[in-house]
XYZ file of C-alpha atoms in Angstrom:
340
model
C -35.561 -7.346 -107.594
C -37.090 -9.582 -105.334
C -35.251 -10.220 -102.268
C -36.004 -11.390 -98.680
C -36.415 -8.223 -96.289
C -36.381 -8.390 -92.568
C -38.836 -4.793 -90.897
C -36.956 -2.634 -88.695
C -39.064 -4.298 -85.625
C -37.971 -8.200 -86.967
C -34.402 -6.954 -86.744
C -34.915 -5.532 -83.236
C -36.515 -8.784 -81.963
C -33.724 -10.845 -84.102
C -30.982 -9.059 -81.890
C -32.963 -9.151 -78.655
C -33.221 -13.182 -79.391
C -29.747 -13.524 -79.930
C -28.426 -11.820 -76.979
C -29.063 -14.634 -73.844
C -26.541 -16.659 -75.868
C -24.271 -14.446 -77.788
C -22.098 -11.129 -77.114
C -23.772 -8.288 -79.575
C -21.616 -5.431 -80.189
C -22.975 -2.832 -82.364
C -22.354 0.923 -82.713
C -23.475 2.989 -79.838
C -22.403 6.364 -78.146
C -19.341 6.738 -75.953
C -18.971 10.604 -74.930
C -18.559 12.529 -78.469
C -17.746 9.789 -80.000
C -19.811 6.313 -82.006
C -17.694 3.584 -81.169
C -18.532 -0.689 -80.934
C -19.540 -1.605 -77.585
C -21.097 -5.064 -76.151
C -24.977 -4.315 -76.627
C -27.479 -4.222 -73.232
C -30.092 -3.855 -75.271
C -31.123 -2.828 -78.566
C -32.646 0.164 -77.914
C -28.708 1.713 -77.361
C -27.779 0.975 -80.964
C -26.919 4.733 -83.041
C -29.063 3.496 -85.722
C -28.423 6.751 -88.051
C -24.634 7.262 -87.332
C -23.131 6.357 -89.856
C -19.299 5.201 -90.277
C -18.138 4.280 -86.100
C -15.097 6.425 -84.923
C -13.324 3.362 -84.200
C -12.941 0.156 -86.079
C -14.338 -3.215 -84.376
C -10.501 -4.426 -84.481
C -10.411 -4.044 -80.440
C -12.659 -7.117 -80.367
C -9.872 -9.667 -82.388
C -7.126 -7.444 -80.819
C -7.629 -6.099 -77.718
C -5.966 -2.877 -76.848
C -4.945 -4.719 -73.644
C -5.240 -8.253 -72.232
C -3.570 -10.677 -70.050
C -2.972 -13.811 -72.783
C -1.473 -15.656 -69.579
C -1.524 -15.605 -66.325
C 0.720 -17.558 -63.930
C -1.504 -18.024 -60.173
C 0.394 -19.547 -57.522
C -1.175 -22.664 -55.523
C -0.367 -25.349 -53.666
C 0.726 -27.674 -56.329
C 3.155 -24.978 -57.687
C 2.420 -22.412 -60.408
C -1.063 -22.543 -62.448
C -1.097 -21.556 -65.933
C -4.240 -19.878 -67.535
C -4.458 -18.423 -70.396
C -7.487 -16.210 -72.050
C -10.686 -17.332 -74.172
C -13.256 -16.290 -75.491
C -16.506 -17.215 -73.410
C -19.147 -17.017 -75.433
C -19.694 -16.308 -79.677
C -19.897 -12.473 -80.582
C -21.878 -10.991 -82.754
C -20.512 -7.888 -84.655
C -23.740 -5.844 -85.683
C -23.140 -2.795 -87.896
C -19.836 -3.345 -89.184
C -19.349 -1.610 -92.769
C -18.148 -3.549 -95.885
C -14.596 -1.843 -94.694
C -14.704 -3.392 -91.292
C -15.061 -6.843 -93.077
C -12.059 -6.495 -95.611
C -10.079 -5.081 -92.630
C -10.011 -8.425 -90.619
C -9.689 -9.916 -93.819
C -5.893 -8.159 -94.369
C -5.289 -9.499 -90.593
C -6.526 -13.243 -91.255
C -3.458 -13.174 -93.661
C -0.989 -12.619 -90.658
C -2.945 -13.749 -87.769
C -4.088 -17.360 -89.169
C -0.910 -17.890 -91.121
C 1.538 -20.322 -89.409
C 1.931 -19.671 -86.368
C -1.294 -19.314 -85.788
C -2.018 -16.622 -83.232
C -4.478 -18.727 -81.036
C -6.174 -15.595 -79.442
C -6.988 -13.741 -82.945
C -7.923 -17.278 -84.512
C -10.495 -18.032 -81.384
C -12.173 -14.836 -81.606
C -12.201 -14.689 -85.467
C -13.734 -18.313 -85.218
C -16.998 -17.354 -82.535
C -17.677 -13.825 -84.317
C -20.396 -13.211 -86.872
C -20.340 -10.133 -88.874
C -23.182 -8.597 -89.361
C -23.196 -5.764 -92.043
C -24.324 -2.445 -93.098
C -24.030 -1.563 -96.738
C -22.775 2.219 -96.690
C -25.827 3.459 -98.854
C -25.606 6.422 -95.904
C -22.184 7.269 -96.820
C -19.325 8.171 -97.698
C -17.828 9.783 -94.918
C -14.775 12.169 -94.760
C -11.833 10.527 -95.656
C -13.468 7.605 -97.306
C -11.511 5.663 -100.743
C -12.066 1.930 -99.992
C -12.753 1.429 -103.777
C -8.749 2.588 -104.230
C -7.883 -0.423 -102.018
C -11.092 -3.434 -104.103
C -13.779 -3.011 -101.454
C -16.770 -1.043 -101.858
C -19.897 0.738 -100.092
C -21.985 -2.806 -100.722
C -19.474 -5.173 -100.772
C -20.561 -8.063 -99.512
C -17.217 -10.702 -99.664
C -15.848 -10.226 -96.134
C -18.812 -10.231 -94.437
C -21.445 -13.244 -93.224
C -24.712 -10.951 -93.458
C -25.268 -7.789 -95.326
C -28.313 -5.870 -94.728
C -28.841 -3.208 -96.973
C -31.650 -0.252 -96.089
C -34.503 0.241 -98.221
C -38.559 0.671 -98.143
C -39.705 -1.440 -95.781
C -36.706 -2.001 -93.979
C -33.561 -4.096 -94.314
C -32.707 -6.605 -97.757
C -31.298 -9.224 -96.458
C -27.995 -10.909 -98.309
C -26.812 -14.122 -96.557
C -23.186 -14.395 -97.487
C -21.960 -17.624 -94.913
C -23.466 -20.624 -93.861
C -22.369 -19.085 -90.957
C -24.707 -15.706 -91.394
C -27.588 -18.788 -92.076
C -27.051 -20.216 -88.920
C -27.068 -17.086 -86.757
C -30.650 -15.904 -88.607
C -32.004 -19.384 -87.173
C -30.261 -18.861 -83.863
C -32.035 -15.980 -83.172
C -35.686 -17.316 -85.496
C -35.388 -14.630 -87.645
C -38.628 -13.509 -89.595
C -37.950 -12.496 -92.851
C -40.540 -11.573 -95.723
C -39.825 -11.734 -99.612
C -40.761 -8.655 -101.330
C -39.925 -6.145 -104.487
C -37.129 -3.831 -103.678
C -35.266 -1.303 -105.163
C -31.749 -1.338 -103.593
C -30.407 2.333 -103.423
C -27.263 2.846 -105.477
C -23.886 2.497 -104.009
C -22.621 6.052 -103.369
C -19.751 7.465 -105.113
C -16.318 7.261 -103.695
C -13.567 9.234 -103.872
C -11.578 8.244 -107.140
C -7.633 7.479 -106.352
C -5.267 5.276 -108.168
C -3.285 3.397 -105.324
C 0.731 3.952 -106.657
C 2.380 0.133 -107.226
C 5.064 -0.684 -105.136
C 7.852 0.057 -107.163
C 6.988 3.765 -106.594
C 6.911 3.294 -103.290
C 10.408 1.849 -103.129
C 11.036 5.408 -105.541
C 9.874 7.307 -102.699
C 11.556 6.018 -99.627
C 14.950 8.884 -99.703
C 12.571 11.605 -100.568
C 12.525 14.748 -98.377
C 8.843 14.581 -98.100
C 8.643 12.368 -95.408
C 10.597 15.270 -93.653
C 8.286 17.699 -94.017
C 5.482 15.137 -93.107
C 6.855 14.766 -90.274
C 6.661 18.404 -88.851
C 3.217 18.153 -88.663
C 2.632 14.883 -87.039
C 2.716 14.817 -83.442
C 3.451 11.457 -82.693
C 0.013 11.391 -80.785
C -1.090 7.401 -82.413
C -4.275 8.502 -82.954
C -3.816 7.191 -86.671
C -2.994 3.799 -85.684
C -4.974 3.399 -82.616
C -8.232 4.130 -84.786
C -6.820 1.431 -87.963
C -8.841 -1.191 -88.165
C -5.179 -3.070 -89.383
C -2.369 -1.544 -87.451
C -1.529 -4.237 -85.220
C 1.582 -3.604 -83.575
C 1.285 -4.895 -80.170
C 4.226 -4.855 -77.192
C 4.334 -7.662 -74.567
C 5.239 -6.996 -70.984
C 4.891 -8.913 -67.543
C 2.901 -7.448 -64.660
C 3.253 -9.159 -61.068
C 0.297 -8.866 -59.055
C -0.635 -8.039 -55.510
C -1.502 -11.620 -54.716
C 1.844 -13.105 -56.212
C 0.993 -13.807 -59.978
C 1.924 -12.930 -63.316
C -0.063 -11.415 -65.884
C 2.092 -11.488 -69.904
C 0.186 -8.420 -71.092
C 0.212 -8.071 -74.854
C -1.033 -4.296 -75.763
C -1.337 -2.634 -78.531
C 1.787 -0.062 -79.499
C 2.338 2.160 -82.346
C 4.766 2.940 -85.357
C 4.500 6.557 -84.145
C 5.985 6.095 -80.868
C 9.412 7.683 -80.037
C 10.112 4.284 -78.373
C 8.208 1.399 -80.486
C 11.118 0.295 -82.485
C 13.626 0.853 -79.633
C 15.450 -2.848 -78.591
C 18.156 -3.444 -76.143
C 20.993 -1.367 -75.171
C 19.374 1.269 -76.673
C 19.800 1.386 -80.201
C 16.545 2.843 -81.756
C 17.169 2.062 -85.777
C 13.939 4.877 -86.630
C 15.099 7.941 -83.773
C 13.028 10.812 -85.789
C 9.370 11.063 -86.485
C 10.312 10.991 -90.294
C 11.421 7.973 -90.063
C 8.560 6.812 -88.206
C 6.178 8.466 -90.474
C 7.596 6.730 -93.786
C 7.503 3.603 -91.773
C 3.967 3.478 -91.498
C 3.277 4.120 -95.133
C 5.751 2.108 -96.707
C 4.262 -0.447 -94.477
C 0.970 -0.738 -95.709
C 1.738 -0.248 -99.468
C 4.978 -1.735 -99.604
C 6.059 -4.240 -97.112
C 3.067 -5.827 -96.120
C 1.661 -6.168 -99.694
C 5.292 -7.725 -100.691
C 5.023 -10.302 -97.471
C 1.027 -11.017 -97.261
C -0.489 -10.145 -100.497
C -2.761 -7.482 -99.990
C -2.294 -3.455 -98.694
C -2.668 -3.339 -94.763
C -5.618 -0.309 -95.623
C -9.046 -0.719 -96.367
C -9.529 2.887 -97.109
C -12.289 3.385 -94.176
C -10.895 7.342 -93.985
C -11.043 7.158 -90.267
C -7.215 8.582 -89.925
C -8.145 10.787 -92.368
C -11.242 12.149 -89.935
C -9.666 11.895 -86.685
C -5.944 12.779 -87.397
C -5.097 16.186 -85.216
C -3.176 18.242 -87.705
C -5.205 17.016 -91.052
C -2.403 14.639 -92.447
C -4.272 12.678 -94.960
C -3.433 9.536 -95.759
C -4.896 10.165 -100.113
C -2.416 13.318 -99.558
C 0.625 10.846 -99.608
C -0.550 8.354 -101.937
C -0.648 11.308 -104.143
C 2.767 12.215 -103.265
C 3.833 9.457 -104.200
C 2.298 8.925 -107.501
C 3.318 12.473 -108.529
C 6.448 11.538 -107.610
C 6.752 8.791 -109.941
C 5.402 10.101 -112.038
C 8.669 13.094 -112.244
C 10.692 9.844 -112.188
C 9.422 8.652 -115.517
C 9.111 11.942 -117.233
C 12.815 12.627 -116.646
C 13.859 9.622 -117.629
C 11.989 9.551 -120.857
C 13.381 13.475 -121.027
């Protein structure tokens, strides 16, 4: 097919142009791990690692931020309140990343509006990788209608091949940040490498779920987990967040909102005491039934993408396919004795 094509030295000099005016965050390393971080330059970028431990969700959602702050002065108490300073740039986010803030546009941007998310959704660009270098453990975002080169939630996929990147402009939006930064592309011949296969799983519908909420598995779930929130720190959908008030040393206020977890002893706790989810099954079933049933019933759409990176980074090996699979077998006894 013949497709425009940017060389690996056009894309270099593309990002180089675009950082004076924008905030480019693209995979680099972080101690063991590959992780999104603001770009110095492009040299840093882990070109070849594949799949980033964490999601780019820290970037619409910060794990911690002051939304306001209230500054004493002379007239009396000054508001401020957080933005966004300059447009970001995501570089290197996977068709996964994409469809993830996709499943959070439908709670974020819904009325009310959260004004933070909405801001930062508004100045990013994504910029994206097709995953024709994957899949990576834990990977079944075909389960959940994405796809190693899907290109719907994204403004730019590049996908690798001879001669360097095809180029797919998605967004008027992708358009503009090509010119922004006078991107050089060529048109050539190229064979685009097959999608790779993913793992095939049949995602239960949610009247198995309801079927499965009493059943002792969640129990025995739950004596492996331990409770550490590594599974919903590294979602790139779990958004619980808390809100708390810090005073300052020089008088003012800070409302923190940071992120909290479903697998916290505490997260569901309220006032007086009362903690309606007191055991880690509880907790456990909470976070599934939450993205298959609950969410899908209120926004539309599964809060998982199927990126695998629980599956990957999750202490004791619970897998999040594992339950899904529970929970379709389990249905699937349901019907059998019933038509017994």
């Amino acid at each position: 097919m013949n497709a425009p094509i940017m060389t690996q030295a056009a894309l270099e000099i593309w990002l180089t142009n675009l950082l004076p005016d924008h905030t480019v965050i693209a995979p680099q390393p972080q101690g063991q791990q590959i992780v999104f971080a603001p770009l110095a330059q492009v040299s840093d970028i882990a070109w070849d690692a594949g799949r980033t431990d964490l999601s780019a969700k820290e970037f619409f959602l910060p794990a911690s931020e002051a939304i306001i702050t209230l500054r004493p002065s002379t007239g009396g108490l000054q508001v401020e309140t957080t933005h966004l300073t300059r447009p970001q740039v995501i570089f290197g986010a996977r068709p996964c990343d994409g469809h993830a803030l996709e499943v959070l546009d439908r709670l974020f941007l819904d009325d009310p509006v959260d004004v933070y998310y909405a801001e930062r959704r508004a100045m990013t660009t994504m910029v994206g990788l097709a995953c024709s270098d994957g899949p990576w453990t834990g990977c079944f975002c075909t389960a959940l209608g994405g796809g190693p080169s899907d290109r719907t939630h994204l403004d730019i996929l590049l996908t690798a091949c001879d001669g360097g990147f095809a180029v797919d402009v998605v967004t008027d939006k992708g358009r503009a940040l090509l010119e922004a930064g006078a991107a050089v592309l060529a048109s050539a011949d190229v064979a685009l490498p097959e999608p790779p296969a993913v793992t095939d799983l049949h995602l239960p519908d949610m009247t198995a779920w309801r079927a499965a909420f009493n059943a002792p598995y969640w129990a025995e779930l739950a004596e492996r987990c331990l409770g550490c929130r590594t599974c919903t720190y590294d979602c790139p959908v779990c958004y619980c967040f808390d809100v708390r008030d810090r005073v300052m040393g020089d008088g003012s206020i800070e409302r923190l909102r940071c992120w909290d977890s479903c697998q916290g002893a505490l997260c569901f706790a309220i006032a007086g005491g009362h903690n309606p989810r007191p055991t880690q099954a509880a907790r456990q079933r909470q976070r599934y039934m939450h993205k298959f049933l609950y969410y899908p019933e209120r926004e539309g759409a599964a809060l998982c993408v199927g990126c695998g990176r629980c599956v990957e980074q999750c202490p004791v090996n619970i897998d999040i396919r594992e339950v899904i699979g529970f929970v379709a077998a389990n249905n699937r006894a349901a019907a059998a004795e019933v038509q017994s």
